[in-house]
Phi, psi and omega in degrees: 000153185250148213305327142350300167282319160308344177284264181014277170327327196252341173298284180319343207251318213224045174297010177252298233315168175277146177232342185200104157264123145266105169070230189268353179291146172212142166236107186291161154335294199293299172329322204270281164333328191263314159309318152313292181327300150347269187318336207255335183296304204281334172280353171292294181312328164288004175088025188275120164219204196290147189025047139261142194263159194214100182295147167215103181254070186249155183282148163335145153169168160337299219308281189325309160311321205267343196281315174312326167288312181300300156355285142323297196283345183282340177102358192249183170258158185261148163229110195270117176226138171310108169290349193248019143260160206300188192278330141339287181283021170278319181292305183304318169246037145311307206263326190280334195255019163055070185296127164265336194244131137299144115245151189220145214310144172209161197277000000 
């Protein structure tokens, strides 16, 4: 099975339960899976499906889980790019591994 579905599995056994504390932020499964879900409709709608690349330039956080979860659920692969490279090599290896959707951090 692929780690999607196994999140999946445990949302059902264990939906109140905690699945991701940052600082003070807390998230259940069940929360964390409804933003995913989310996130993975609208990136389906932007055309993401198997082996389409998906750029995910979000900071450590929830934020980072849910775009890496959406991704997956959406079918495509993810490339986790580094903020604290310079903006060339982002673009390069953007552009190398031919990324069509950015996501990037949002509020």
């Amino acid at each position: 099975k692929c780690i999607h579905q196994l999140f999946e599995e445990q949302v059902e056994k264990t939906p109140n339960q905690i699945a991701v504390v940052f600082g003070d932020e807390k998230l259940t499964y069940a929360e964390l899976n409804l933003k995913a879900n989310q996130l993975a409709h609208y990136l389906q709608k932007l055309g993401v499906k198997p082996e389409v690349i998906v750029g995910i330039y979000v900071e450590r956080s929830p934020k980072f889980i849910i775009s890496l979860l959406a991704v997956l659920k959406a079918g495509g692969a993810y490339l986790p790019l580094d903020s604290t490279l310079p903006q060339e090599a982002l673009e390069f290896r953007l552009q190398d591994a031919q990324a069509s959707v950015l996501i990037r951090d949002w509020e």
